């Protein structure tokens, strides 16, 4: 009994961000199909109406881990990717200049505004993002992806030969290279055999069928 009470006390005293749930896309979505990539959010996010510091500030957000101020801001609405334990939050980018990025700061309403870049390396195009995080973590097949997204091709062409098909559940989808809307992957799935081929990670219209299995 004392041991149970001790464990319960420790859980209550743990920092909130340690218990936070990760936010990583699980379903196919068209909400960010027209976006250019992702911007790694600083802990102080100041959003302007125009790409100029003389324009109106339309939102100011402070965050660290799971804690966000103002409290009315919802992490799922704000971020495309949110890993509280790593203090990592990423916003969808819809436009870019040399010194500014236009981001979606509410994924439900599609509200957008401009952030002044404080580090040029915070912005990654989708291909850069998949090259970095896809190779590091592998890919997850998003739920509600079309059946043809599981087809593994011999080349980066819809008309190329289908050499195999991914069967769920998948243990891991390893990425070797990203080439446009295609990824060269090796897969170990329910068949328990290694498969290699090209899969479409997104459609020509930008709809994503796979997402890095970030954790």
PDB file of C-alpha atoms in Angstrom:
ATOM      1  CA  UNK A   1       0.000   0.000   0.000  1.00  0.00           C
ATOM      2  CA  UNK A   2       2.826   2.409   0.910  1.00  0.00           C
ATOM      3  CA  UNK A   3       4.519   1.640  -2.406  1.00  0.00           C
ATOM      4  CA  UNK A   4       1.341   2.463  -4.354  1.00  0.00           C
ATOM      5  CA  UNK A   5       0.944   5.752  -2.482  1.00  0.00           C
ATOM      6  CA  UNK A   6       4.597   6.641  -3.165  1.00  0.00           C
ATOM      7  CA  UNK A   7       4.218   6.015  -6.910  1.00  0.00           C
ATOM      8  CA  UNK A   8       1.010   8.084  -6.985  1.00  0.00           C
ATOM      9  CA  UNK A   9       2.768  10.960  -5.183  1.00  0.00           C
ATOM     10  CA  UNK A  10       5.693  10.895  -7.632  1.00  0.00           C
ATOM     11  CA  UNK A  11       3.294  11.034 -10.611  1.00  0.00           C
ATOM     12  CA  UNK A  12       1.518  14.053  -9.119  1.00  0.00           C
ATOM     13  CA  UNK A  13       4.814  15.842  -8.555  1.00  0.00           C
ATOM     14  CA  UNK A  14       6.168  15.188 -12.042  1.00  0.00           C
ATOM     15  CA  UNK A  15       6.395  18.260 -14.314  1.00  0.00           C
ATOM     16  CA  UNK A  16       3.381  18.595 -16.569  1.00  0.00           C
ATOM     17  CA  UNK A  17       5.433  18.419 -19.747  1.00  0.00           C
ATOM     18  CA  UNK A  18       6.743  14.971 -18.808  1.00  0.00           C
ATOM     19  CA  UNK A  19       3.211  13.594 -19.054  1.00  0.00           C
ATOM     20  CA  UNK A  20       2.360  15.444 -22.246  1.00  0.00           C
ATOM     21  CA  UNK A  21       1.168  13.559 -25.286  1.00  0.00           C
ATOM     22  CA  UNK A  22       3.077  13.963 -28.535  1.00  0.00           C
ATOM     23  CA  UNK A  23       1.308  15.542 -31.499  1.00  0.00           C
ATOM     24  CA  UNK A  24       2.300  13.938 -34.801  1.00  0.00           C
ATOM     25  CA  UNK A  25      -0.105  13.553 -37.756  1.00  0.00           C
ATOM     26  CA  UNK A  26      -1.888  10.188 -37.767  1.00  0.00           C
ATOM     27  CA  UNK A  27      -4.542  10.784 -40.431  1.00  0.00           C
ATOM     28  CA  UNK A  28      -4.477  11.966 -44.031  1.00  0.00           C
ATOM     29  CA  UNK A  29      -5.388  15.662 -44.032  1.00  0.00           C
ATOM     30  CA  UNK A  30      -5.833  18.360 -46.652  1.00  0.00           C
ATOM     31  CA  UNK A  31      -5.442  21.220 -44.149  1.00  0.00           C
ATOM     32  CA  UNK A  32      -1.768  21.857 -44.989  1.00  0.00           C
ATOM     33  CA  UNK A  33      -1.613  20.632 -48.586  1.00  0.00           C
ATOM     34  CA  UNK A  34      -0.712  24.105 -49.867  1.00  0.00           C
ATOM     35  CA  UNK A  35       2.047  24.636 -47.319  1.00  0.00           C
ATOM     36  CA  UNK A  36       5.733  24.898 -48.244  1.00  0.00           C
ATOM     37  CA  UNK A  37       7.131  23.111 -45.213  1.00  0.00           C
ATOM     38  CA  UNK A  38       7.553  23.520 -41.453  1.00  0.00           C
ATOM     39  CA  UNK A  39       9.040  26.168 -39.174  1.00  0.00           C
ATOM     40  CA  UNK A  40      10.532  25.176 -35.834  1.00  0.00           C
ATOM     41  CA  UNK A  41       8.774  27.519 -33.444  1.00  0.00           C
ATOM     42  CA  UNK A  42      10.789  29.586 -30.951  1.00  0.00           C
ATOM     43  CA  UNK A  43       9.483  29.625 -27.380  1.00  0.00           C
ATOM     44  CA  UNK A  44       8.303  33.212 -27.887  1.00  0.00           C
ATOM     45  CA  UNK A  45       6.119  33.375 -31.010  1.00  0.00           C
ATOM     46  CA  UNK A  46       5.179  36.860 -32.214  1.00  0.00           C
ATOM     47  CA  UNK A  47       2.810  36.798 -35.183  1.00  0.00           C
ATOM     48  CA  UNK A  48       2.403  39.896 -37.362  1.00  0.00           C
ATOM     49  CA  UNK A  49      -0.314  40.782 -39.836  1.00  0.00           C
ATOM     50  CA  UNK A  50       2.269  41.560 -42.531  1.00  0.00           C
ATOM     51  CA  UNK A  51       5.985  40.727 -42.959  1.00  0.00           C
ATOM     52  CA  UNK A  52       7.026  43.934 -41.225  1.00  0.00           C
ATOM     53  CA  UNK A  53       7.695  44.813 -37.589  1.00  0.00           C
ATOM     54  CA  UNK A  54       5.700  48.005 -38.108  1.00  0.00           C
ATOM     55  CA  UNK A  55       2.536  46.014 -38.894  1.00  0.00           C
ATOM     56  CA  UNK A  56       0.008  44.948 -36.275  1.00  0.00           C
ATOM     57  CA  UNK A  57       0.830  42.086 -33.919  1.00  0.00           C
ATOM     58  CA  UNK A  58      -2.111  39.709 -34.224  1.00  0.00           C
ATOM     59  CA  UNK A  59      -0.923  37.093 -31.743  1.00  0.00           C
ATOM     60  CA  UNK A  60       1.786  36.578 -29.155  1.00  0.00           C
ATOM     61  CA  UNK A  61       2.350  33.112 -27.737  1.00  0.00           C
ATOM     62  CA  UNK A  62       4.793  31.823 -25.108  1.00  0.00           C
ATOM     63  CA  UNK A  63       5.348  28.112 -24.683  1.00  0.00           C
ATOM     64  CA  UNK A  64       7.723  25.557 -23.252  1.00  0.00           C
ATOM     65  CA  UNK A  65       7.077  21.823 -23.277  1.00  0.00           C
ATOM     66  CA  UNK A  66       3.344  21.364 -22.734  1.00  0.00           C
ATOM     67  CA  UNK A  67       2.789  24.747 -21.116  1.00  0.00           C
ATOM     68  CA  UNK A  68       1.347  27.396 -23.454  1.00  0.00           C
ATOM     69  CA  UNK A  69       0.305  30.983 -22.723  1.00  0.00           C
ATOM     70  CA  UNK A  70      -2.300  32.254 -23.260  1.00  0.00           C
ATOM     71  CA  UNK A  71      -4.129  29.154 -22.069  1.00  0.00           C
ATOM     72  CA  UNK A  72      -6.755  29.624 -24.783  1.00  0.00           C
ATOM     73  CA  UNK A  73      -4.189  28.423 -27.342  1.00  0.00           C
ATOM     74  CA  UNK A  74      -4.515  24.708 -28.058  1.00  0.00           C
ATOM     75  CA  UNK A  75      -1.342  22.831 -29.008  1.00  0.00           C
ATOM     76  CA  UNK A  76      -3.229  20.705 -31.555  1.00  0.00           C
ATOM     77  CA  UNK A  77      -4.482  23.847 -33.288  1.00  0.00           C
ATOM     78  CA  UNK A  78      -1.117  25.586 -33.168  1.00  0.00           C
ATOM     79  CA  UNK A  79       1.393  22.903 -34.117  1.00  0.00           C
ATOM     80  CA  UNK A  80       1.664  20.309 -36.867  1.00  0.00           C
ATOM     81  CA  UNK A  81       4.264  18.498 -34.752  1.00  0.00           C
ATOM     82  CA  UNK A  82       4.620  18.935 -30.981  1.00  0.00           C
ATOM     83  CA  UNK A  83       7.015  16.863 -28.878  1.00  0.00           C
ATOM     84  CA  UNK A  84       6.799  18.447 -25.406  1.00  0.00           C
ATOM     85  CA  UNK A  85       9.586  16.376 -23.861  1.00  0.00           C
ATOM     86  CA  UNK A  86      11.954  17.652 -26.544  1.00  0.00           C
ATOM     87  CA  UNK A  87      10.522  21.178 -26.431  1.00  0.00           C
ATOM     88  CA  UNK A  88       9.907  20.872 -30.165  1.00  0.00           C
ATOM     89  CA  UNK A  89       6.987  22.546 -31.923  1.00  0.00           C
ATOM     90  CA  UNK A  90       6.577  22.957 -35.678  1.00  0.00           C
ATOM     91  CA  UNK A  91       4.232  25.261 -37.589  1.00  0.00           C
ATOM     92  CA  UNK A  92       3.032  24.880 -41.186  1.00  0.00           C
ATOM     93  CA  UNK A  93       4.577  27.484 -43.521  1.00  0.00           C
ATOM     94  CA  UNK A  94       2.510  28.871 -46.399  1.00  0.00           C
ATOM     95  CA  UNK A  95       4.861  31.606 -47.690  1.00  0.00           C
ATOM     96  CA  UNK A  96       8.434  32.754 -47.187  1.00  0.00           C
ATOM     97  CA  UNK A  97      10.639  35.772 -47.769  1.00  0.00           C
ATOM     98  CA  UNK A  98      14.306  36.226 -46.952  1.00  0.00           C
ATOM     99  CA  UNK A  99      13.529  37.361 -43.388  1.00  0.00           C
ATOM    100  CA  UNK A 100       9.961  36.177 -42.748  1.00  0.00           C
ATOM    101  CA  UNK A 101       7.723  33.113 -42.881  1.00  0.00           C
ATOM    102  CA  UNK A 102       3.931  33.065 -43.107  1.00  0.00           C
ATOM    103  CA  UNK A 103       2.562  30.345 -40.835  1.00  0.00           C
ATOM    104  CA  UNK A 104      -0.768  28.764 -39.978  1.00  0.00           C
ATOM    105  CA  UNK A 105      -1.283  29.447 -36.268  1.00  0.00           C
ATOM    106  CA  UNK A 106      -4.724  27.838 -36.042  1.00  0.00           C
ATOM    107  CA  UNK A 107      -5.105  24.549 -37.894  1.00  0.00           C
ATOM    108  CA  UNK A 108      -8.879  24.551 -37.404  1.00  0.00           C
ATOM    109  CA  UNK A 109      -9.643  27.993 -38.824  1.00  0.00           C
ATOM    110  CA  UNK A 110      -6.623  28.205 -41.131  1.00  0.00           C
ATOM    111  CA  UNK A 111      -5.679  31.589 -39.624  1.00  0.00           C
ATOM    112  CA  UNK A 112      -2.289  32.810 -40.836  1.00  0.00           C
ATOM    113  CA  UNK A 113       0.282  35.417 -39.894  1.00  0.00           C
ATOM    114  CA  UNK A 114       3.951  36.289 -40.268  1.00  0.00           C
ATOM    115  CA  UNK A 115       6.899  35.425 -38.021  1.00  0.00           C
ATOM    116  CA  UNK A 116      10.267  37.123 -38.351  1.00  0.00           C
ATOM    117  CA  UNK A 117      13.019  34.546 -38.734  1.00  0.00           C
ATOM    118  CA  UNK A 118      15.505  34.521 -35.878  1.00  0.00           C
ATOM    119  CA  UNK A 119      17.418  31.594 -37.372  1.00  0.00           C
ATOM    120  CA  UNK A 120      17.462  30.671 -41.099  1.00  0.00           C
ATOM    121  CA  UNK A 121      17.691  26.968 -40.247  1.00  0.00           C
ATOM    122  CA  UNK A 122      14.326  26.867 -38.470  1.00  0.00           C
ATOM    123  CA  UNK A 123      12.503  26.655 -41.816  1.00  0.00           C
ATOM    124  CA  UNK A 124      12.521  23.359 -43.692  1.00  0.00           C
ATOM    125  CA  UNK A 125      10.777  22.561 -46.942  1.00  0.00           C
ATOM    126  CA  UNK A 126       8.751  19.363 -46.830  1.00  0.00           C
ATOM    127  CA  UNK A 127      11.452  17.521 -48.780  1.00  0.00           C
ATOM    128  CA  UNK A 128      14.141  18.728 -46.354  1.00  0.00           C
ATOM    129  CA  UNK A 129      11.932  17.716 -43.426  1.00  0.00           C
ATOM    130  CA  UNK A 130      11.287  14.216 -44.785  1.00  0.00           C
ATOM    131  CA  UNK A 131      14.950  13.788 -45.682  1.00  0.00           C
ATOM    132  CA  UNK A 132      15.978  14.646 -42.126  1.00  0.00           C
ATOM    133  CA  UNK A 133      13.252  13.168 -39.941  1.00  0.00           C
ATOM    134  CA  UNK A 134      12.106  10.411 -42.294  1.00  0.00           C
ATOM    135  CA  UNK A 135      15.611   8.985 -42.460  1.00  0.00           C
ATOM    136  CA  UNK A 136      16.028   9.351 -38.686  1.00  0.00           C
ATOM    137  CA  UNK A 137      12.724   7.859 -37.509  1.00  0.00           C
ATOM    138  CA  UNK A 138      11.278   6.048 -40.518  1.00  0.00           C
ATOM    139  CA  UNK A 139       7.735   6.647 -41.789  1.00  0.00           C
ATOM    140  CA  UNK A 140       4.225   5.877 -40.589  1.00  0.00           C
ATOM    141  CA  UNK A 141       1.452   5.128 -43.071  1.00  0.00           C
ATOM    142  CA  UNK A 142      -1.284   7.639 -42.270  1.00  0.00           C
ATOM    143  CA  UNK A 143      -4.768   6.350 -41.558  1.00  0.00           C
ATOM    144  CA  UNK A 144      -7.263   6.717 -44.419  1.00  0.00           C
ATOM    145  CA  UNK A 145      -4.460   6.795 -46.994  1.00  0.00           C
ATOM    146  CA  UNK A 146      -5.624   5.398 -50.355  1.00  0.00           C
ATOM    147  CA  UNK A 147      -4.955   1.739 -51.085  1.00  0.00           C
ATOM    148  CA  UNK A 148      -2.486   2.607 -53.849  1.00  0.00           C
ATOM    149  CA  UNK A 149      -0.273   4.408 -51.322  1.00  0.00           C
ATOM    150  CA  UNK A 150       0.839   0.949 -50.131  1.00  0.00           C
ATOM    151  CA  UNK A 151       2.169   0.014 -53.574  1.00  0.00           C
ATOM    152  CA  UNK A 152       5.941  -0.201 -53.888  1.00  0.00           C
ATOM    153  CA  UNK A 153       7.202   0.745 -57.351  1.00  0.00           C
ATOM    154  CA  UNK A 154      10.385   0.047 -59.263  1.00  0.00           C
ATOM    155  CA  UNK A 155      10.767   3.754 -60.120  1.00  0.00           C
ATOM    156  CA  UNK A 156       9.381   7.185 -59.273  1.00  0.00           C
ATOM    157  CA  UNK A 157       6.478   6.857 -61.694  1.00  0.00           C
ATOM    158  CA  UNK A 158       2.866   5.817 -61.121  1.00  0.00           C
ATOM    159  CA  UNK A 159       3.064   3.745 -64.296  1.00  0.00           C
ATOM    160  CA  UNK A 160       6.205   1.879 -63.226  1.00  0.00           C
ATOM    161  CA  UNK A 161       6.104  -1.760 -62.183  1.00  0.00           C
ATOM    162  CA  UNK A 162       4.627  -2.506 -58.747  1.00  0.00           C
ATOM    163  CA  UNK A 163       7.278  -4.715 -57.164  1.00  0.00           C
ATOM    164  CA  UNK A 164       5.496  -5.317 -53.867  1.00  0.00           C
ATOM    165  CA  UNK A 165       2.808  -4.030 -51.511  1.00  0.00           C
ATOM    166  CA  UNK A 166       3.097  -2.920 -47.900  1.00  0.00           C
ATOM    167  CA  UNK A 167       0.909  -5.001 -45.606  1.00  0.00           C
ATOM    168  CA  UNK A 168      -0.147  -3.793 -42.174  1.00  0.00           C
ATOM    169  CA  UNK A 169       0.848  -3.915 -39.419  1.00  0.00           C
ATOM    170  CA  UNK A 170       4.248  -2.540 -40.392  1.00  0.00           C
ATOM    171  CA  UNK A 171       7.176  -2.913 -38.023  1.00  0.00           C
ATOM    172  CA  UNK A 172       9.190  -0.127 -39.652  1.00  0.00           C
ATOM    173  CA  UNK A 173       9.467   1.770 -42.914  1.00  0.00           C
ATOM    174  CA  UNK A 174      13.081   2.873 -43.365  1.00  0.00           C
ATOM    175  CA  UNK A 175      13.824   5.745 -45.742  1.00  0.00           C
ATOM    176  CA  UNK A 176      16.882   5.621 -47.996  1.00  0.00           C
ATOM    177  CA  UNK A 177      16.158   8.651 -50.185  1.00  0.00           C
ATOM    178  CA  UNK A 178      13.486  11.244 -50.953  1.00  0.00           C
ATOM    179  CA  UNK A 179      13.006  12.037 -54.631  1.00  0.00           C
ATOM    180  CA  UNK A 180      10.275  14.568 -55.239  1.00  0.00           C
ATOM    181  CA  UNK A 181       6.957  13.082 -54.112  1.00  0.00           C
ATOM    182  CA  UNK A 182       8.519   9.630 -53.813  1.00  0.00           C
ATOM    183  CA  UNK A 183      10.571   7.865 -51.153  1.00  0.00           C
ATOM    184  CA  UNK A 184      12.876   4.914 -51.627  1.00  0.00           C
ATOM    185  CA  UNK A 185      12.126   2.686 -48.641  1.00  0.00           C
ATOM    186  CA  UNK A 186      12.868  -0.701 -47.161  1.00  0.00           C
ATOM    187  CA  UNK A 187       9.997  -2.267 -45.264  1.00  0.00           C
ATOM    188  CA  UNK A 188       9.629  -5.077 -42.759  1.00  0.00           C
ATOM    189  CA  UNK A 189       5.926  -5.785 -42.404  1.00  0.00           C
ATOM    190  CA  UNK A 190       3.517  -8.562 -41.403  1.00  0.00           C
ATOM    191  CA  UNK A 191       5.001 -10.798 -44.136  1.00  0.00           C
ATOM    192  CA  UNK A 192       8.273 -10.751 -42.141  1.00  0.00           C
ATOM    193  CA  UNK A 193      10.275 -10.279 -45.292  1.00  0.00           C
ATOM    194  CA  UNK A 194      12.358  -7.266 -46.292  1.00  0.00           C
ATOM    195  CA  UNK A 195      10.883  -5.282 -49.196  1.00  0.00           C
ATOM    196  CA  UNK A 196      12.451  -2.412 -51.118  1.00  0.00           C
ATOM    197  CA  UNK A 197      10.849  -0.001 -53.552  1.00  0.00           C
ATOM    198  CA  UNK A 198       9.499   3.485 -54.136  1.00  0.00           C
ATOM    199  CA  UNK A 199       6.337   4.708 -52.421  1.00  0.00           C
ATOM    200  CA  UNK A 200       4.432   7.933 -52.876  1.00  0.00           C
ATOM    201  CA  UNK A 201       4.762   9.848 -49.610  1.00  0.00           C
ATOM    202  CA  UNK A 202       2.489  12.586 -50.983  1.00  0.00           C
ATOM    203  CA  UNK A 203       0.230  13.191 -53.964  1.00  0.00           C
ATOM    204  CA  UNK A 204       0.949  15.691 -56.735  1.00  0.00           C
ATOM    205  CA  UNK A 205      -1.482  18.037 -54.938  1.00  0.00           C
ATOM    206  CA  UNK A 206       0.489  17.836 -51.679  1.00  0.00           C
ATOM    207  CA  UNK A 207      -1.733  15.407 -49.753  1.00  0.00           C
ATOM    208  CA  UNK A 208       0.556  13.383 -47.480  1.00  0.00           C
ATOM    209  CA  UNK A 209       0.123   9.636 -47.185  1.00  0.00           C
ATOM    210  CA  UNK A 210       3.096   9.044 -44.874  1.00  0.00           C
ATOM    211  CA  UNK A 211       4.658  11.077 -42.079  1.00  0.00           C
ATOM    212  CA  UNK A 212       7.928  10.690 -40.145  1.00  0.00           C
ATOM    213  CA  UNK A 213       7.382   8.468 -37.083  1.00  0.00           C
ATOM    214  CA  UNK A 214       8.743  11.152 -34.750  1.00  0.00           C
ATOM    215  CA  UNK A 215       8.997  10.432 -31.039  1.00  0.00           C
TER     216      UNK A 215
END
